[in-house]
Steps between C-alpha positions, in 0.01 A plus 500: 500500500722326755508185283608703197771671703631167629496365143707797384745439783528132405561598138769746609672219692527269197847630401614428857366144473672460163831614647459268799423204272805577285719525811352174630619316188857607576492483881213275612622450857534871567197629309257210553385601849444863394305398190290253700402762758433767238278272289327367811402846618381603154297178468322583826388825333378332181801438275503171310793374293383347172618137486506433127776240446377223267153654491312577177603844374243768587565843344298658782759381752826502305692669220685249283837642396634178344350181362655158452324362195421133476264295289199685632290407797398705798710809574623492859725713718846342480680754719405804705754775431340761727233431759148623450267604780134544590376743760171401662403298192601761240805446280750757622773404255505215249791260521768506231536148364651270241244266347527165324277258313395200708347187357215332682715198595755730675277609769 
C-alpha cells in the first residue's frame, strides 16, 4: 500500500516537474539547481526519467505526436517533447515524442 501511495504522489508531482523543466529552458542558471535537487530526491525514491533520444520508438514508453517521414527504415525518437517517467520499474507516464525514420547506415 505504501508503494502505491508513493506512486500516486510521484504522479501528482509530474505537473510540477513539467513546469520546472519548462522554466529551466528559459532560465537554466536559476532553475537548474532546483530541478537537479528535485529529480535527485525523487530518483532516490524510485523515479526514473525515460532516456529515449535516438532510441527505437517503443509505444509502451512514448506517445508519438509527430513523425518525420523518410524513405522508411527503423522508426526512432527524434525529439522528446515532454519527459516520460517510470516509478519503481512501472511506466508512470509515457514520454511525448517526435519520431523519424532512420536508415541502418545512420546509426
